[in-house]
Structure formats: structure tokens, C-alpha cells
PDB file of C-alpha atoms and ligand atoms in Angstrom:
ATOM      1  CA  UNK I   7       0.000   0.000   0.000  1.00 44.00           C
ATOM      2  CA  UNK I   8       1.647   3.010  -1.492  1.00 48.00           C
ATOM      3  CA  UNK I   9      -0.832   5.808   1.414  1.00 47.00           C
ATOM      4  CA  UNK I  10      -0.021   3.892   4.411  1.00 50.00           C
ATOM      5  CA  UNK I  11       3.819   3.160   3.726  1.00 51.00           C
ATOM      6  CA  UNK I  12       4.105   6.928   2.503  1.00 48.00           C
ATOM      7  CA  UNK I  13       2.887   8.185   6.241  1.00 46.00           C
ATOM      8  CA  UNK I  14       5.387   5.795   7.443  1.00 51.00           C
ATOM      9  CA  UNK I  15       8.074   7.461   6.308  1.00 51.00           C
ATOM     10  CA  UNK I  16      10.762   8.754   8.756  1.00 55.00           C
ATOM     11  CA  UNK I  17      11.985  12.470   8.450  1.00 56.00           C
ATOM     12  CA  UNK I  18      15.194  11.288   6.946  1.00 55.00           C
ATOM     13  CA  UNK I  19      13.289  10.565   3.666  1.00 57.00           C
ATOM     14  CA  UNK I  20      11.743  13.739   3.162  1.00 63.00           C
ATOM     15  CA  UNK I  21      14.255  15.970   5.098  1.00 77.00           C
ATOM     16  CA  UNK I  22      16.986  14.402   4.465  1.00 84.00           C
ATOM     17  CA  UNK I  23      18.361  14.127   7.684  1.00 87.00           C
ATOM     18  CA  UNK I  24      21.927  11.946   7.868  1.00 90.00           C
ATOM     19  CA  UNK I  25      23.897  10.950  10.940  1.00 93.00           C
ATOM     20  CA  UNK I  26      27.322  12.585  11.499  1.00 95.00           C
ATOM     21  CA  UNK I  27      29.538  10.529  13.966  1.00 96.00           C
ATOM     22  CA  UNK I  28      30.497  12.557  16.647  1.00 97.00           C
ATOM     23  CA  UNK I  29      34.156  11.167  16.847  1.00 97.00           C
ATOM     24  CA  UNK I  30      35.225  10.824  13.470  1.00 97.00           C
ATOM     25  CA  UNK I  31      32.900  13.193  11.651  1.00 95.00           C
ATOM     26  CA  UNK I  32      31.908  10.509   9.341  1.00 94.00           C
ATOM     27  CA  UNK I  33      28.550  11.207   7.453  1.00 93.00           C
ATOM     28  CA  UNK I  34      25.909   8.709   6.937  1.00 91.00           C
ATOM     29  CA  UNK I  35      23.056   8.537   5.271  1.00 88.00           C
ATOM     30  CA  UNK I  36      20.122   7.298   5.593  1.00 84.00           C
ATOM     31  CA  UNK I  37      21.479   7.280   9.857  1.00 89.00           C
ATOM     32  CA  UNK I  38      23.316   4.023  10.763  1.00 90.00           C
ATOM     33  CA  UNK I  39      23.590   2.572  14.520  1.00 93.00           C
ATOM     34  CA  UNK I  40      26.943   1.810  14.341  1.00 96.00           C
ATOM     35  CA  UNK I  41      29.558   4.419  12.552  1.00 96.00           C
ATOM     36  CA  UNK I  42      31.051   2.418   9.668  1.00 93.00           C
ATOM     37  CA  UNK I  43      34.404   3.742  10.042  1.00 95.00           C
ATOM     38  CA  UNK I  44      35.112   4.081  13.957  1.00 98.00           C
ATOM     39  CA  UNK I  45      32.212   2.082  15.090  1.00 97.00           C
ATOM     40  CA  UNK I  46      31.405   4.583  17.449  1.00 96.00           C
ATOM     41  CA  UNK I  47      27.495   4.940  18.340  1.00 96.00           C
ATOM     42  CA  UNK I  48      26.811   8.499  18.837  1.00 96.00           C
ATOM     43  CA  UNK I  49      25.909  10.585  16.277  1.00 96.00           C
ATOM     44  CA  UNK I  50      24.651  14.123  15.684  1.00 95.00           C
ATOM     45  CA  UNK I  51      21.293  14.208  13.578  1.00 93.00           C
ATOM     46  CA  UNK I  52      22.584  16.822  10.468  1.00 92.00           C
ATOM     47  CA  UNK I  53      20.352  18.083   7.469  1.00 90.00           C
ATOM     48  CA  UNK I  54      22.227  17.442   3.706  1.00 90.00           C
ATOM     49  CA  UNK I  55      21.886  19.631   1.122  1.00 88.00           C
ATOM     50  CA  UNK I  56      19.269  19.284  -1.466  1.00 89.00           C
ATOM     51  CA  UNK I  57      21.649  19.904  -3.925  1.00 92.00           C
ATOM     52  CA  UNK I  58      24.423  17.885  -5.443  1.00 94.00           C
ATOM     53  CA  UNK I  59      26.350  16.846  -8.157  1.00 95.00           C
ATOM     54  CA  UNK I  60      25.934  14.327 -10.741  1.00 97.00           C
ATOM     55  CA  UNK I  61      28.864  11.864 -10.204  1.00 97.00           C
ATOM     56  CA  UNK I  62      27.830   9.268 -12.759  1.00 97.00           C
ATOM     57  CA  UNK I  63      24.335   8.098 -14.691  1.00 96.00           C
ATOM     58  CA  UNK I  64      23.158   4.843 -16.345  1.00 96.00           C
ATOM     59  CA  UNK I  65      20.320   5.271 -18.865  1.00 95.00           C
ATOM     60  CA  UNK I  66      17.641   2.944 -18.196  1.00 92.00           C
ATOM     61  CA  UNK I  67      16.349   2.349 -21.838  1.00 92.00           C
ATOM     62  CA  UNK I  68      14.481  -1.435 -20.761  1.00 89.00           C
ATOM     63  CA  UNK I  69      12.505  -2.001 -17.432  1.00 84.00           C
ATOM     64  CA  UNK I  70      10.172  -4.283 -15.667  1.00 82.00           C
ATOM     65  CA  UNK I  71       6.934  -4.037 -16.145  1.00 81.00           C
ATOM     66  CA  UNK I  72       6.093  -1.451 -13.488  1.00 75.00           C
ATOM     67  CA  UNK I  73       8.492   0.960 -14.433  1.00 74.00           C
ATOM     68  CA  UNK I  74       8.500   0.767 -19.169  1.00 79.00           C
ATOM     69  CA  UNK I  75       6.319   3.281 -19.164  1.00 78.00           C
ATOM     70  CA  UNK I  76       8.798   5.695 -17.708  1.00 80.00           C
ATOM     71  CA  UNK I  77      11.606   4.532 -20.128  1.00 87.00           C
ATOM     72  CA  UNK I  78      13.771   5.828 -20.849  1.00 91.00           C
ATOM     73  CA  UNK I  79      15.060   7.496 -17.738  1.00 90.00           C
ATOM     74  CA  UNK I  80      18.475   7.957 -15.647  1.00 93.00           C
ATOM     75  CA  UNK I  81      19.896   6.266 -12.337  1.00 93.00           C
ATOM     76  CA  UNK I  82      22.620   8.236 -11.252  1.00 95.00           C
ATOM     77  CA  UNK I  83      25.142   8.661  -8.354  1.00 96.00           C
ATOM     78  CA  UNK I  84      24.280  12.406  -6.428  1.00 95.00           C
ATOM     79  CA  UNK I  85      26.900  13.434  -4.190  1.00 95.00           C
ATOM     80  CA  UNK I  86      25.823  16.238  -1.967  1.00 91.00           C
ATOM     81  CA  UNK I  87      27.456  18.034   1.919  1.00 78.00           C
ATOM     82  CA  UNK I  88      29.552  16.553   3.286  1.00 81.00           C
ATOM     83  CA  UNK I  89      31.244  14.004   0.779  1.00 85.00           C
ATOM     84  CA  UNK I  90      27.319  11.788   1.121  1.00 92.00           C
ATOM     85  CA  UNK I  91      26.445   9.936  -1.820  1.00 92.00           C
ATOM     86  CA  UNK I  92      23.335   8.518  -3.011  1.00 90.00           C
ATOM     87  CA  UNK I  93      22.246   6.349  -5.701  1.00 90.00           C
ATOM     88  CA  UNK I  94      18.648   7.915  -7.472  1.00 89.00           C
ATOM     89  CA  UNK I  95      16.835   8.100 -10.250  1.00 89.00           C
ATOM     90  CA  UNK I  96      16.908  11.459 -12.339  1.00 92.00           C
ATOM     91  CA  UNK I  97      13.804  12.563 -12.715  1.00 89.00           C
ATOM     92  CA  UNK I  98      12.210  15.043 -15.716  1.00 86.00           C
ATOM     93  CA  UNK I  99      15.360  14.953 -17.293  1.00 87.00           C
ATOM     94  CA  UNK I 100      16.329  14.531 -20.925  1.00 91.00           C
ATOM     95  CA  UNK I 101      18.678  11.569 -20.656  1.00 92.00           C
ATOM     96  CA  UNK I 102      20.134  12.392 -23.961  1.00 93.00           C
ATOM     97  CA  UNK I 103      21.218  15.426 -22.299  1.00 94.00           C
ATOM     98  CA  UNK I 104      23.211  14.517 -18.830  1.00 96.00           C
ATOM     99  CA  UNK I 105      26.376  15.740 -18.069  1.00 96.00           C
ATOM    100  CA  UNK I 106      28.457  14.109 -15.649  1.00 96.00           C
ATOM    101  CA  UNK I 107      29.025  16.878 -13.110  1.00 96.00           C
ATOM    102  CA  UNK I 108      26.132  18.979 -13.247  1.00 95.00           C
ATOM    103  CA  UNK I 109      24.285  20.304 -10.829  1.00 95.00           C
ATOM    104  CA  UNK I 110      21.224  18.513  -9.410  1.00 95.00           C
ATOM    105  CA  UNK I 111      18.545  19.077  -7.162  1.00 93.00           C
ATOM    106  CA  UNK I 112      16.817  16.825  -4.557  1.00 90.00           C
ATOM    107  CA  UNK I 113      12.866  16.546  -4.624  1.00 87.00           C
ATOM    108  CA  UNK I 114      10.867  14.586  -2.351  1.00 79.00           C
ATOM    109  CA  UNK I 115       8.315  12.375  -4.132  1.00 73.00           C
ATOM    110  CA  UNK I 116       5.835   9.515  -3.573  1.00 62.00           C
ATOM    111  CA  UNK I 117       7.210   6.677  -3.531  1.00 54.00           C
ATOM    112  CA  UNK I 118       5.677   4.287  -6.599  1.00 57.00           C
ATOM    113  CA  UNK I 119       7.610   1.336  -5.362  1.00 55.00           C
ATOM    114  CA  UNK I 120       8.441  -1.115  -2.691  1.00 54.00           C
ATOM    115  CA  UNK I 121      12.052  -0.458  -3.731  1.00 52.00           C
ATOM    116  CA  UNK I 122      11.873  -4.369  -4.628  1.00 58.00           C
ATOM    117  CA  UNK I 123      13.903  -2.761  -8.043  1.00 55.00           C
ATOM    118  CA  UNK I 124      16.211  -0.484  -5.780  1.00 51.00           C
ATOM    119  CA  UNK I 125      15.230   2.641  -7.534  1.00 50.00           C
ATOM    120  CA  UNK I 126      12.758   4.682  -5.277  1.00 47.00           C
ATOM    121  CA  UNK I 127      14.954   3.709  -2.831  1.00 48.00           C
ATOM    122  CA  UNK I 128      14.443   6.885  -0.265  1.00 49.00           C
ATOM    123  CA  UNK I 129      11.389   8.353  -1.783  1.00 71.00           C
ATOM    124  CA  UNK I 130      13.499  11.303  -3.616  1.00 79.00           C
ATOM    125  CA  UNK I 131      14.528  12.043  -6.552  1.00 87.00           C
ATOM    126  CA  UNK I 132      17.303  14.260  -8.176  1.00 91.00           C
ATOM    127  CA  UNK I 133      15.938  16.454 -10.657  1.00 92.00           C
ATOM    128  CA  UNK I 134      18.358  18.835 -12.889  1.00 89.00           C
ATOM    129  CA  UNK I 135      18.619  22.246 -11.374  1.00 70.00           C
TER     130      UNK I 135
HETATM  131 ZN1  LIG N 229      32.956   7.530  13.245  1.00 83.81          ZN
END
């Protein structure tokens, strides 16, 4: 159920909220328990950017069922503050037209999926700003 999974969602996925370890400064996102790098447990709740930069794309030009209608479209590689990176699709975009490099823009958006394809994975999307 698409309604009662989007009123689920936690305030990282629509404010974007990331953990930043208060020892080694490490920044992840979505939050983790347990810092991957010094395995510390105490982190400070930060807010990312909604902007970043396109790192790298793949142009999805055949999907599943539940997602040909939107062919073609982009998965790319967004890296915003503080060195975070996160894999999401690139939406209203001219894929003929992506630069690796350019400047994106976070959006929040309903989430169409389960994630079961690992594309709607936090219920944003990057859209070229
Ligand atoms: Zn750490």
C-alpha cells in the first residue's frame, strides 16, 4: 500500500536528515547505529543539502513491467554536503542530455515502489537544477 507506507516514512526521507559521527565526523546517510568507520554509536542528527552533483548516470532504456512506461530514464550517483552519496533516479530529465558533473537538485516524491527494483529507494529524486 503506497498511502499507508508513505505516512510511514521517517523524516530522513523527506528531510533528508543523515547521521554525522560525533568522533570521526563521518557522514551517513540514511542514519546508521553503528559508525562504519570508527564504530562509534553516537551521532549528531545533520540536514544534507538538497543539492548535489551528478557523479555518474546509467540510462535505463528497458525495465520491468512497473516501471517501461517511464523509459527511458536515468539512475545516477548524487553526491551532496559533506562528501554523502546517493544512488537515485533522475527525474524530468532529458537523458540524452546529462552531463556528468552537473548540478542537481533533490525533490521529495511519492514513492511508486516497494524499492523491490532499488530505484525509489528513499522516496526522492534528483531532478536537474
Ligand atoms: Zn565515526
Amino acid at each position: 500500500m503506497i498511502t499507508a507506507r508513505y505516512h510511514r516514512e521517517k523524516p530522513q526521507r523527506y528531510r533528508l536528515e543523515a547521521g554525522k559521527c560525533t568522533k570521526c565526523g563521518k557522514v551517513s546517510f540514511p542514519p546508521r547505529l553503528v559508525c562504519p568507520k570508527c564504530k562509534t554509536k553516537k551521532f549528531k542528527t545533520i540536514n544534507l543539502k538538497d543539492e548535489g552533483k551528478l557523479l555518474t548516470y546509467t540510462v535505463i532504456r528497458v525495465a520491468s513491467d512497473k516501471f517501461s512506461k517511464e523509459t527511458p530514464f536515468a539512475i545516477g550517483i548524487v553526491e551532496v554536503s559533506d562528501g554523502v552519496r546517493l544512488t537515485t533516479q533522475i527525474a524530468d530529465a532529458d537523458v540524452e542530455k546529462l552531463k556528468i558533473g552537473q548540478k542537481v537538485k533533490l525533490v521529495f516524491r511519492k514513492i511508486q515502489d516497494d524499492g523491490k527494483a532499488g530505484i525509489h529507494m528513499y522516496g526522492y529524486k534528483a531532478v536537474v537544477g
